[in-house]
């Protein structure tokens, strides 16, 4: 089946996906979900490595590689590289996450390709950057979480550093790469020229530290663990009602006054321990204990109703089953239905951004390795004799 765009937004662009594992495939999934013709180049079955997110039949792979086509090429063979270059000649974007030196060894680095294709946008994703003392180190999400500072502020105070429960460095690097690709394509419309862009798990993680970076770079303050409580806005965190835990976020003096009145504690407004933000920071533990005592008198549903009606942000802490039972999640239509040729009906989360005129969706289930090899090679003009010879030689 030829390109089946998931949206009209990017359907004019072709992307060659040379990536493995998660960060690179995430970048390419972002583009595929908005309609780009993403061709995933994988190793042939006989030489494949552990690059498939738990195996190509696993749910992780199915989610990450939807809306793509797949071709296999042996890039250790000259004809495999030559075929890849023919594929790139008709593409707008190449995305790779090899170790920085590999692309040069294969002759598919940006400079080599741009000499013949000056409009090419070339995106590289690595663990630590394309140059520098750590450029050749292998990158892994949790390593970047640690080196980028996230684990130092995650977890309970005084306890061991804690990773977050998703591969946030991988995901952010992939999303930032996709954003960079879109910026480069927009710039190309003005200049007529492509360019090389690159990001890394480490850069993504440092950037995602956000206000914690400015606390250090501007104020000289090294943040520490604050557990489930916001480090600067108090009270904001996890609190326990009679029937379980909930999140409450109190920002600003007016919201603080509303919160006190809803909990039946108007005296907190003038209490010298709690009356302003610095005082609440010093007396955080005592205040949290008093809040929990008040909340324990009613169930979460009572407090969520009362607080939201009073303009105080709060909500349940859902597990994954509860997330997809949440009425608002259902209303937003985030779950997309697709039928896989290999696995039957599937439900996958769609994009979190809604374009009213050119929405993205899931138009194609994740492909099997090399499912579209012959289709794509025929699009390059190769005939049956070429396909037979190349298959026998293990080129694809």
mmCIF file of C-alpha atoms in Angstrom:
data_model
loop_
_atom_site.group_PDB
_atom_site.id
_atom_site.type_symbol
_atom_site.label_atom_id
_atom_site.label_comp_id
_atom_site.label_asym_id
_atom_site.label_seq_id
_atom_site.Cartn_x
_atom_site.Cartn_y
_atom_site.Cartn_z
ATOM 1 C CA UNK A 1 0.000 0.000 0.000
ATOM 2 C CA UNK A 2 1.509 3.407 -0.941
ATOM 3 C CA UNK A 3 1.757 6.290 1.521
ATOM 4 C CA UNK A 4 -1.429 6.592 3.573
ATOM 5 C CA UNK A 5 -1.146 10.026 5.243
ATOM 6 C CA UNK A 6 -2.477 10.359 8.778
ATOM 7 C CA UNK A 7 -3.064 14.089 8.167
ATOM 8 C CA UNK A 8 -2.967 16.509 5.276
ATOM 9 C CA UNK A 9 -0.641 18.802 7.229
ATOM 10 C CA UNK A 10 2.726 17.210 6.320
ATOM 11 C CA UNK A 11 1.748 14.783 3.565
ATOM 12 C CA UNK A 12 4.025 16.499 1.008
ATOM 13 C CA UNK A 13 7.152 15.584 2.987
ATOM 14 C CA UNK A 14 9.096 12.330 2.928
ATOM 15 C CA UNK A 15 11.190 11.348 5.951
ATOM 16 C CA UNK A 16 13.844 8.635 6.053
ATOM 17 C CA UNK A 17 13.952 7.154 9.551
ATOM 18 C CA UNK A 18 17.332 5.565 10.304
ATOM 19 C CA UNK A 19 16.735 5.454 14.048
ATOM 20 C CA UNK A 20 16.369 2.742 16.672
ATOM 21 C CA UNK A 21 15.052 2.329 20.221
ATOM 22 C CA UNK A 22 13.000 5.372 21.345
ATOM 23 C CA UNK A 23 14.197 8.969 20.958
ATOM 24 C CA UNK A 24 14.626 8.851 17.174
ATOM 25 C CA UNK A 25 11.518 6.743 16.508
ATOM 26 C CA UNK A 26 9.543 9.191 18.669
ATOM 27 C CA UNK A 27 10.696 12.119 16.514
ATOM 28 C CA UNK A 28 9.655 10.294 13.368
ATOM 29 C CA UNK A 29 6.334 9.216 14.860
ATOM 30 C CA UNK A 30 5.541 12.875 15.520
ATOM 31 C CA UNK A 31 6.041 13.635 11.821
ATOM 32 C CA UNK A 32 4.185 10.513 10.680
ATOM 33 C CA UNK A 33 1.171 11.374 12.836
ATOM 34 C CA UNK A 34 0.916 14.700 10.997
ATOM 35 C CA UNK A 35 0.981 13.033 7.609
ATOM 36 C CA UNK A 36 4.621 12.784 6.548
ATOM 37 C CA UNK A 37 5.609 9.713 4.529
ATOM 38 C CA UNK A 38 7.993 8.194 7.077
ATOM 39 C CA UNK A 39 10.026 5.280 5.733
ATOM 40 C CA UNK A 40 11.640 3.307 8.518
ATOM 41 C CA UNK A 41 14.929 1.723 7.396
ATOM 42 C CA UNK A 42 15.697 -1.401 9.410
ATOM 43 C CA UNK A 43 18.282 -4.142 9.275
ATOM 44 C CA UNK A 44 17.255 -7.309 7.440
ATOM 45 C CA UNK A 45 15.894 -10.075 9.638
ATOM 46 C CA UNK A 46 19.067 -12.162 9.390
ATOM 47 C CA UNK A 47 21.242 -9.409 10.925
ATOM 48 C CA UNK A 48 18.882 -7.544 13.204
ATOM 49 C CA UNK A 49 19.870 -6.459 16.700
ATOM 50 C CA UNK A 50 17.865 -5.619 19.797
ATOM 51 C CA UNK A 51 16.328 -2.473 18.323
ATOM 52 C CA UNK A 52 12.632 -3.074 18.537
ATOM 53 C CA UNK A 53 11.360 -1.862 21.923
ATOM 54 C CA UNK A 54 10.518 -5.305 23.271
ATOM 55 C CA UNK A 55 10.025 -6.936 19.882
ATOM 56 C CA UNK A 56 8.038 -5.804 16.867
ATOM 57 C CA UNK A 57 4.912 -7.541 18.159
ATOM 58 C CA UNK A 58 5.047 -5.741 21.517
ATOM 59 C CA UNK A 59 2.700 -2.918 22.491
ATOM 60 C CA UNK A 60 5.574 -0.446 22.840
ATOM 61 C CA UNK A 61 6.708 -1.021 19.252
ATOM 62 C CA UNK A 62 3.137 -0.865 17.981
ATOM 63 C CA UNK A 63 2.628 2.533 19.599
ATOM 64 C CA UNK A 64 5.942 4.064 18.544
ATOM 65 C CA UNK A 65 5.997 2.987 14.910
ATOM 66 C CA UNK A 66 2.411 3.545 13.780
ATOM 67 C CA UNK A 67 1.831 5.542 10.586
ATOM 68 C CA UNK A 68 5.190 4.446 9.102
ATOM 69 C CA UNK A 69 6.292 2.196 6.263
ATOM 70 C CA UNK A 70 9.251 -0.180 6.673
ATOM 71 C CA UNK A 71 12.052 -1.239 4.371
ATOM 72 C CA UNK A 72 15.037 -3.406 5.252
ATOM 73 C CA UNK A 73 18.509 -2.616 3.908
ATOM 74 C CA UNK A 74 21.895 -4.062 4.750
ATOM 75 C CA UNK A 75 23.987 -0.931 5.173
ATOM 76 C CA UNK A 76 27.145 -3.023 5.416
ATOM 77 C CA UNK A 77 26.810 -3.774 1.722
ATOM 78 C CA UNK A 78 27.726 -1.198 -0.922
ATOM 79 C CA UNK A 79 24.440 -1.777 -2.724
ATOM 80 C CA UNK A 80 22.552 -1.272 0.512
ATOM 81 C CA UNK A 81 24.176 2.136 0.981
ATOM 82 C CA UNK A 82 23.638 2.981 -2.701
ATOM 83 C CA UNK A 83 19.949 2.094 -2.404
ATOM 84 C CA UNK A 84 19.617 4.182 0.731
ATOM 85 C CA UNK A 85 21.140 7.152 -1.080
ATOM 86 C CA UNK A 86 18.625 6.722 -3.906
ATOM 87 C CA UNK A 87 15.891 6.749 -1.286
ATOM 88 C CA UNK A 88 17.321 9.892 0.332
ATOM 89 C CA UNK A 89 17.482 11.614 -3.061
ATOM 90 C CA UNK A 90 13.694 11.782 -3.079
ATOM 91 C CA UNK A 91 13.329 12.734 0.574
ATOM 92 C CA UNK A 92 13.044 15.975 2.503
ATOM 93 C CA UNK A 93 14.333 14.781 5.873
ATOM 94 C CA UNK A 94 16.764 12.193 7.247
ATOM 95 C CA UNK A 95 16.698 11.325 10.953
ATOM 96 C CA UNK A 96 19.483 9.274 12.556
ATOM 97 C CA UNK A 97 20.656 8.341 16.029
ATOM 98 C CA UNK A 98 23.849 6.435 15.272
ATOM 99 C CA UNK A 99 26.894 6.993 17.438
ATOM 100 C CA UNK A 100 28.339 10.252 16.060
ATOM 101 C CA UNK A 101 31.130 8.563 14.084
ATOM 102 C CA UNK A 102 29.008 5.889 12.383
ATOM 103 C CA UNK A 103 27.351 8.132 9.799
ATOM 104 C CA UNK A 104 30.749 9.349 8.605
ATOM 105 C CA UNK A 105 32.026 5.814 8.271
ATOM 106 C CA UNK A 106 28.974 4.907 6.183
ATOM 107 C CA UNK A 107 29.240 8.054 4.078
ATOM 108 C CA UNK A 108 25.742 9.213 4.981
ATOM 109 C CA UNK A 109 26.658 12.209 7.141
ATOM 110 C CA UNK A 110 25.052 15.573 6.416
ATOM 111 C CA UNK A 111 27.984 17.077 4.519
ATOM 112 C CA UNK A 112 28.247 14.105 2.174
ATOM 113 C CA UNK A 113 24.537 13.990 1.420
ATOM 114 C CA UNK A 114 24.009 17.760 1.230
ATOM 115 C CA UNK A 115 26.633 18.062 -1.497
ATOM 116 C CA UNK A 116 24.122 16.434 -3.858
ATOM 117 C CA UNK A 117 20.941 17.412 -2.001
ATOM 118 C CA UNK A 118 21.296 20.950 -0.644
ATOM 119 C CA UNK A 119 17.622 21.119 0.383
ATOM 120 C CA UNK A 120 17.977 18.127 2.716
ATOM 121 C CA UNK A 121 17.067 18.589 6.389
ATOM 122 C CA UNK A 122 19.217 16.203 8.423
ATOM 123 C CA UNK A 123 18.457 15.527 12.095
ATOM 124 C CA UNK A 124 20.803 13.764 14.511
ATOM 125 C CA UNK A 125 19.884 12.576 18.004
ATOM 126 C CA UNK A 126 22.548 11.299 20.381
ATOM 127 C CA UNK A 127 23.132 10.692 24.055
ATOM 128 C CA UNK A 128 25.452 13.606 24.736
ATOM 129 C CA UNK A 129 25.914 15.661 21.569
ATOM 130 C CA UNK A 130 27.822 15.402 18.308
ATOM 131 C CA UNK A 131 31.088 16.767 19.710
ATOM 132 C CA UNK A 132 32.739 17.163 23.090
ATOM 133 C CA UNK A 133 34.396 14.910 25.669
ATOM 134 C CA UNK A 134 31.401 12.575 26.030
ATOM 135 C CA UNK A 135 30.208 12.533 22.422
ATOM 136 C CA UNK A 136 31.173 8.914 21.802
ATOM 137 C CA UNK A 137 29.635 7.535 25.001
ATOM 138 C CA UNK A 138 26.539 5.368 24.673
ATOM 139 C CA UNK A 139 23.429 7.240 25.749
ATOM 140 C CA UNK A 140 20.541 5.877 27.794
ATOM 141 C CA UNK A 141 17.481 7.627 29.219
ATOM 142 C CA UNK A 142 18.194 7.049 32.907
ATOM 143 C CA UNK A 143 21.808 8.149 32.513
ATOM 144 C CA UNK A 144 20.579 11.448 31.065
ATOM 145 C CA UNK A 145 17.986 11.808 33.835
ATOM 146 C CA UNK A 146 20.810 11.571 36.345
ATOM 147 C CA UNK A 147 23.380 13.729 34.583
ATOM 148 C CA UNK A 148 20.800 16.365 33.625
ATOM 149 C CA UNK A 149 19.749 16.939 37.244
ATOM 150 C CA UNK A 150 16.248 15.446 37.254
ATOM 151 C CA UNK A 151 16.996 12.603 39.649
ATOM 152 C CA UNK A 152 18.535 14.990 42.179
ATOM 153 C CA UNK A 153 15.191 16.723 42.689
ATOM 154 C CA UNK A 154 12.948 13.651 42.369
ATOM 155 C CA UNK A 155 11.951 11.504 45.334
ATOM 156 C CA UNK A 156 11.398 12.071 49.024
ATOM 157 C CA UNK A 157 13.769 14.413 50.912
ATOM 158 C CA UNK A 158 16.759 12.574 52.283
ATOM 159 C CA UNK A 159 16.085 9.429 50.278
ATOM 160 C CA UNK A 160 17.983 8.009 47.313
ATOM 161 C CA UNK A 161 17.711 9.828 43.974
ATOM 162 C CA UNK A 162 14.680 8.710 41.984
ATOM 163 C CA UNK A 163 14.072 8.348 38.242
ATOM 164 C CA UNK A 164 10.697 9.333 36.860
ATOM 165 C CA UNK A 165 8.373 6.593 35.652
ATOM 166 C CA UNK A 166 8.668 7.302 31.921
ATOM 167 C CA UNK A 167 11.720 7.644 29.618
ATOM 168 C CA UNK A 168 11.426 11.395 29.708
ATOM 169 C CA UNK A 169 14.889 12.186 28.292
ATOM 170 C CA UNK A 170 14.274 9.957 25.274
ATOM 171 C CA UNK A 171 10.801 11.335 24.697
ATOM 172 C CA UNK A 172 11.795 14.976 25.056
ATOM 173 C CA UNK A 173 14.828 14.588 22.794
ATOM 174 C CA UNK A 174 12.567 13.037 20.163
ATOM 175 C CA UNK A 175 9.915 15.726 20.438
ATOM 176 C CA UNK A 176 12.528 18.514 20.359
ATOM 177 C CA UNK A 177 14.104 16.927 17.277
ATOM 178 C CA UNK A 178 10.720 16.867 15.551
ATOM 179 C CA UNK A 179 10.234 20.526 16.461
ATOM 180 C CA UNK A 180 13.669 21.342 15.061
ATOM 181 C CA UNK A 181 12.842 19.519 11.824
ATOM 182 C CA UNK A 182 9.662 21.546 11.401
ATOM 183 C CA UNK A 183 11.560 24.789 12.053
ATOM 184 C CA UNK A 184 14.200 23.792 9.467
ATOM 185 C CA UNK A 185 11.510 22.951 6.895
ATOM 186 C CA UNK A 186 9.875 26.334 7.468
ATOM 187 C CA UNK A 187 13.219 28.104 7.098
ATOM 188 C CA UNK A 188 13.883 26.153 3.891
ATOM 189 C CA UNK A 189 10.817 27.762 2.330
ATOM 190 C CA UNK A 190 12.574 31.131 2.634
ATOM 191 C CA UNK A 191 16.191 30.168 1.901
ATOM 192 C CA UNK A 192 15.765 27.144 -0.347
ATOM 193 C CA UNK A 193 18.433 25.409 1.723
ATOM 194 C CA UNK A 194 18.356 22.507 4.131
ATOM 195 C CA UNK A 195 20.564 22.202 7.197
ATOM 196 C CA UNK A 196 21.872 19.891 9.875
ATOM 197 C CA UNK A 197 20.197 19.997 13.271
ATOM 198 C CA UNK A 198 21.079 17.951 16.298
ATOM 199 C CA UNK A 199 19.988 17.403 19.865
ATOM 200 C CA UNK A 200 20.753 14.918 22.609
ATOM 201 C CA UNK A 201 19.213 13.258 25.618
ATOM 202 C CA UNK A 202 21.440 15.358 27.883
ATOM 203 C CA UNK A 203 20.487 18.672 26.261
ATOM 204 C CA UNK A 204 16.811 17.764 26.377
ATOM 205 C CA UNK A 205 17.026 16.855 30.042
ATOM 206 C CA UNK A 206 18.886 20.029 31.050
ATOM 207 C CA UNK A 207 16.336 22.122 29.161
ATOM 208 C CA UNK A 208 13.435 20.306 30.800
ATOM 209 C CA UNK A 209 14.738 21.240 34.244
ATOM 210 C CA UNK A 210 13.213 24.634 33.428
ATOM 211 C CA UNK A 211 12.760 26.823 36.536
ATOM 212 C CA UNK A 212 15.246 24.688 38.461
ATOM 213 C CA UNK A 213 17.948 25.880 36.065
ATOM 214 C CA UNK A 214 17.079 29.546 36.636
ATOM 215 C CA UNK A 215 16.986 28.984 40.387
ATOM 216 C CA UNK A 216 20.634 27.985 40.097
ATOM 217 C CA UNK A 217 21.931 30.158 37.234
ATOM 218 C CA UNK A 218 20.242 33.370 38.432
ATOM 219 C CA UNK A 219 19.690 32.863 42.156
ATOM 220 C CA UNK A 220 22.576 30.474 42.917
ATOM 221 C CA UNK A 221 20.189 28.037 44.610
ATOM 222 C CA UNK A 222 20.826 24.294 44.219
ATOM 223 C CA UNK A 223 17.451 22.565 44.373
ATOM 224 C CA UNK A 224 16.997 19.394 46.401
ATOM 225 C CA UNK A 225 14.278 16.765 46.682
ATOM 226 C CA UNK A 226 10.833 17.982 47.650
ATOM 227 C CA UNK A 227 8.961 14.721 47.240
ATOM 228 C CA UNK A 228 5.357 15.189 46.151
ATOM 229 C CA UNK A 229 5.319 18.844 47.158
ATOM 230 C CA UNK A 230 6.118 21.816 44.971
ATOM 231 C CA UNK A 231 9.494 23.273 45.973
ATOM 232 C CA UNK A 232 8.388 26.912 45.983
ATOM 233 C CA UNK A 233 4.581 27.130 45.880
ATOM 234 C CA UNK A 234 3.112 26.041 49.206
ATOM 235 C CA UNK A 235 0.750 24.299 49.730
ATOM 236 C CA UNK A 236 0.933 22.368 46.459
ATOM 237 C CA UNK A 237 1.309 18.613 46.441
ATOM 238 C CA UNK A 238 -0.229 15.263 47.378
ATOM 239 C CA UNK A 239 -2.678 15.240 50.276
ATOM 240 C CA UNK A 240 -4.780 12.502 51.831
ATOM 241 C CA UNK A 241 -8.541 12.695 52.127
ATOM 242 C CA UNK A 242 -10.647 10.117 53.967
ATOM 243 C CA UNK A 243 -10.684 7.644 51.071
ATOM 244 C CA UNK A 244 -7.298 8.226 49.459
ATOM 245 C CA UNK A 245 -4.789 10.641 47.922
ATOM 246 C CA UNK A 246 -5.359 13.675 45.740
ATOM 247 C CA UNK A 247 -3.418 16.586 44.288
ATOM 248 C CA UNK A 248 -4.052 20.166 45.370
ATOM 249 C CA UNK A 249 -2.347 23.257 43.920
ATOM 250 C CA UNK A 250 -2.627 26.585 45.737
ATOM 251 C CA UNK A 251 -0.993 29.443 43.821
ATOM 252 C CA UNK A 252 -1.220 33.047 44.991
ATOM 253 C CA UNK A 253 -2.633 34.831 48.016
ATOM 254 C CA UNK A 254 -6.233 34.989 46.788
ATOM 255 C CA UNK A 255 -6.316 31.245 46.079
ATOM 256 C CA UNK A 256 -4.742 30.641 49.507
ATOM 257 C CA UNK A 257 -7.562 32.546 51.181
ATOM 258 C CA UNK A 258 -10.203 30.593 49.256
ATOM 259 C CA UNK A 259 -8.490 27.330 50.174
ATOM 260 C CA UNK A 260 -8.464 28.196 53.884
ATOM 261 C CA UNK A 261 -12.161 29.063 53.859
ATOM 262 C CA UNK A 262 -13.158 25.895 51.985
ATOM 263 C CA UNK A 263 -11.275 23.751 54.511
ATOM 264 C CA UNK A 264 -13.008 25.592 57.360
ATOM 265 C CA UNK A 265 -9.770 27.153 58.588
ATOM 266 C CA UNK A 266 -10.077 30.914 57.981
ATOM 267 C CA UNK A 267 -7.719 31.491 60.916
ATOM 268 C CA UNK A 268 -4.821 30.247 58.770
ATOM 269 C CA UNK A 269 -5.102 33.414 56.674
ATOM 270 C CA UNK A 270 -3.817 35.567 59.524
ATOM 271 C CA UNK A 271 -1.796 32.941 61.395
ATOM 272 C CA UNK A 272 1.778 34.268 61.480
ATOM 273 C CA UNK A 273 3.070 30.776 60.610
ATOM 274 C CA UNK A 274 1.106 30.650 57.358
ATOM 275 C CA UNK A 275 -0.023 34.146 56.376
ATOM 276 C CA UNK A 276 2.491 34.628 53.539
ATOM 277 C CA UNK A 277 4.534 32.498 51.169
ATOM 278 C CA UNK A 278 7.867 32.678 53.078
ATOM 279 C CA UNK A 279 6.133 31.713 56.332
ATOM 280 C CA UNK A 280 4.383 28.766 54.707
ATOM 281 C CA UNK A 281 7.714 27.641 53.285
ATOM 282 C CA UNK A 282 9.386 27.645 56.726
ATOM 283 C CA UNK A 283 6.428 25.875 58.337
ATOM 284 C CA UNK A 284 5.616 23.554 55.432
ATOM 285 C CA UNK A 285 5.507 20.327 57.483
ATOM 286 C CA UNK A 286 3.212 21.721 60.167
ATOM 287 C CA UNK A 287 0.872 23.193 57.560
ATOM 288 C CA UNK A 288 0.710 19.959 55.563
ATOM 289 C CA UNK A 289 -0.139 18.016 58.709
ATOM 290 C CA UNK A 290 -3.000 20.396 59.492
ATOM 291 C CA UNK A 291 -4.290 20.219 55.923
ATOM 292 C CA UNK A 292 -4.343 16.433 56.034
ATOM 293 C CA UNK A 293 -6.265 16.515 59.331
ATOM 294 C CA UNK A 294 -8.958 18.658 57.721
ATOM 295 C CA UNK A 295 -9.102 16.614 54.523
ATOM 296 C CA UNK A 296 -9.468 13.355 56.479
ATOM 297 C CA UNK A 297 -12.979 14.428 57.488
ATOM 298 C CA UNK A 298 -14.393 13.909 53.960
ATOM 299 C CA UNK A 299 -13.855 11.781 50.858
ATOM 300 C CA UNK A 300 -11.953 13.025 47.806
ATOM 301 C CA UNK A 301 -15.134 13.556 45.779
ATOM 302 C CA UNK A 302 -16.367 16.078 48.356
ATOM 303 C CA UNK A 303 -13.143 18.052 48.381
ATOM 304 C CA UNK A 304 -12.685 17.961 44.606
ATOM 305 C CA UNK A 305 -16.167 19.398 44.147
ATOM 306 C CA UNK A 306 -15.727 22.060 46.809
ATOM 307 C CA UNK A 307 -12.240 23.111 45.805
ATOM 308 C CA UNK A 308 -12.933 23.285 42.082
ATOM 309 C CA UNK A 309 -16.110 25.273 42.666
ATOM 310 C CA UNK A 310 -13.987 27.648 44.739
ATOM 311 C CA UNK A 311 -11.390 28.012 41.994
ATOM 312 C CA UNK A 312 -8.697 25.926 43.715
ATOM 313 C CA UNK A 313 -7.019 23.450 41.354
ATOM 314 C CA UNK A 314 -7.182 19.825 42.459
ATOM 315 C CA UNK A 315 -7.688 16.343 41.057
ATOM 316 C CA UNK A 316 -7.492 12.609 41.493
ATOM 317 C CA UNK A 317 -4.291 10.610 41.139
ATOM 318 C CA UNK A 318 -5.256 8.028 38.527
ATOM 319 C CA UNK A 319 -3.654 4.752 37.567
ATOM 320 C CA UNK A 320 -3.677 3.932 33.849
ATOM 321 C CA UNK A 321 -7.046 2.195 33.972
ATOM 322 C CA UNK A 322 -8.554 5.212 35.708
ATOM 323 C CA UNK A 323 -6.921 7.605 33.214
ATOM 324 C CA UNK A 324 -8.843 6.082 30.337
ATOM 325 C CA UNK A 325 -12.055 5.901 32.373
ATOM 326 C CA UNK A 326 -11.744 9.627 33.098
ATOM 327 C CA UNK A 327 -14.720 11.379 31.433
ATOM 328 C CA UNK A 328 -12.591 14.310 30.263
ATOM 329 C CA UNK A 329 -10.043 11.995 28.622
ATOM 330 C CA UNK A 330 -12.896 10.224 26.848
ATOM 331 C CA UNK A 331 -14.343 13.551 25.752
ATOM 332 C CA UNK A 332 -10.997 14.688 24.301
ATOM 333 C CA UNK A 333 -10.897 11.599 22.083
ATOM 334 C CA UNK A 334 -7.275 10.817 22.795
ATOM 335 C CA UNK A 335 -7.651 7.098 22.123
ATOM 336 C CA UNK A 336 -7.565 6.178 18.434
ATOM 337 C CA UNK A 337 -8.744 2.872 16.986
ATOM 338 C CA UNK A 338 -6.836 1.086 14.239
ATOM 339 C CA UNK A 339 -6.832 -2.408 12.781
ATOM 340 C CA UNK A 340 -3.435 -4.082 12.426
ATOM 341 C CA UNK A 341 -2.930 -6.591 9.645
ATOM 342 C CA UNK A 342 -0.943 -8.656 12.127
ATOM 343 C CA UNK A 343 -2.673 -8.083 15.458
ATOM 344 C CA UNK A 344 -6.257 -7.098 14.732
ATOM 345 C CA UNK A 345 -7.995 -4.179 16.495
ATOM 346 C CA UNK A 346 -5.736 -1.863 18.490
ATOM 347 C CA UNK A 347 -6.270 1.220 20.660
ATOM 348 C CA UNK A 348 -3.472 3.786 20.707
ATOM 349 C CA UNK A 349 -3.065 7.267 22.163
ATOM 350 C CA UNK A 350 -3.113 9.968 19.504
ATOM 351 C CA UNK A 351 -1.431 13.351 19.403
ATOM 352 C CA UNK A 352 -2.163 15.796 22.256
ATOM 353 C CA UNK A 353 -2.497 18.753 19.867
ATOM 354 C CA UNK A 354 -5.718 19.141 17.887
ATOM 355 C CA UNK A 355 -5.581 20.902 14.515
ATOM 356 C CA UNK A 356 -9.162 21.658 13.563
ATOM 357 C CA UNK A 357 -8.691 21.729 9.793
ATOM 358 C CA UNK A 358 -5.909 19.154 9.329
ATOM 359 C CA UNK A 359 -6.137 16.856 12.346
ATOM 360 C CA UNK A 360 -3.693 14.034 12.920
ATOM 361 C CA UNK A 361 -4.831 10.483 13.509
ATOM 362 C CA UNK A 362 -3.618 6.897 13.357
ATOM 363 C CA UNK A 363 -4.070 5.814 9.756
ATOM 364 C CA UNK A 364 -1.725 2.839 9.660
ATOM 365 C CA UNK A 365 -0.707 0.291 12.277
ATOM 366 C CA UNK A 366 2.988 -0.336 12.920
ATOM 367 C CA UNK A 367 4.587 -2.306 10.077
ATOM 368 C CA UNK A 368 6.419 -5.573 10.297
ATOM 369 C CA UNK A 369 10.139 -5.364 9.588
ATOM 370 C CA UNK A 370 10.549 -4.867 5.840
ATOM 371 C CA UNK A 371 6.817 -5.083 5.168
ATOM 372 C CA UNK A 372 7.012 -2.437 2.454
ATOM 373 C CA UNK A 373 10.483 -3.170 1.071
ATOM 374 C CA UNK A 374 9.461 -4.229 -2.404
ATOM 375 C CA UNK A 375 6.789 -1.541 -2.630
ATOM 376 C CA UNK A 376 9.316 1.186 -1.804
ATOM 377 C CA UNK A 377 12.023 -0.253 -4.045
ATOM 378 C CA UNK A 378 9.565 -0.313 -6.942
ATOM 379 C CA UNK A 379 8.839 3.358 -6.246
ATOM 380 C CA UNK A 380 12.563 3.924 -6.868
ATOM 381 C CA UNK A 381 12.152 2.375 -10.314
ATOM 382 C CA UNK A 382 13.656 -1.046 -9.595
ATOM 383 C CA UNK A 383 12.239 -3.979 -11.566
ATOM 384 C CA UNK A 384 11.564 -7.565 -10.591
ATOM 385 C CA UNK A 385 14.968 -8.765 -11.757
ATOM 386 C CA UNK A 386 16.667 -6.201 -9.504
ATOM 387 C CA UNK A 387 14.479 -7.210 -6.568
ATOM 388 C CA UNK A 388 15.174 -10.898 -7.045
ATOM 389 C CA UNK A 389 18.944 -10.355 -7.271
ATOM 390 C CA UNK A 390 19.029 -7.999 -4.263
ATOM 391 C CA UNK A 391 16.941 -10.338 -2.152
ATOM 392 C CA UNK A 392 19.208 -13.280 -2.965
ATOM 393 C CA UNK A 393 22.243 -11.165 -1.990
ATOM 394 C CA UNK A 394 20.683 -10.154 1.317
ATOM 395 C CA UNK A 395 20.611 -6.454 0.419
ATOM 396 C CA UNK A 396 17.054 -6.214 1.774
#
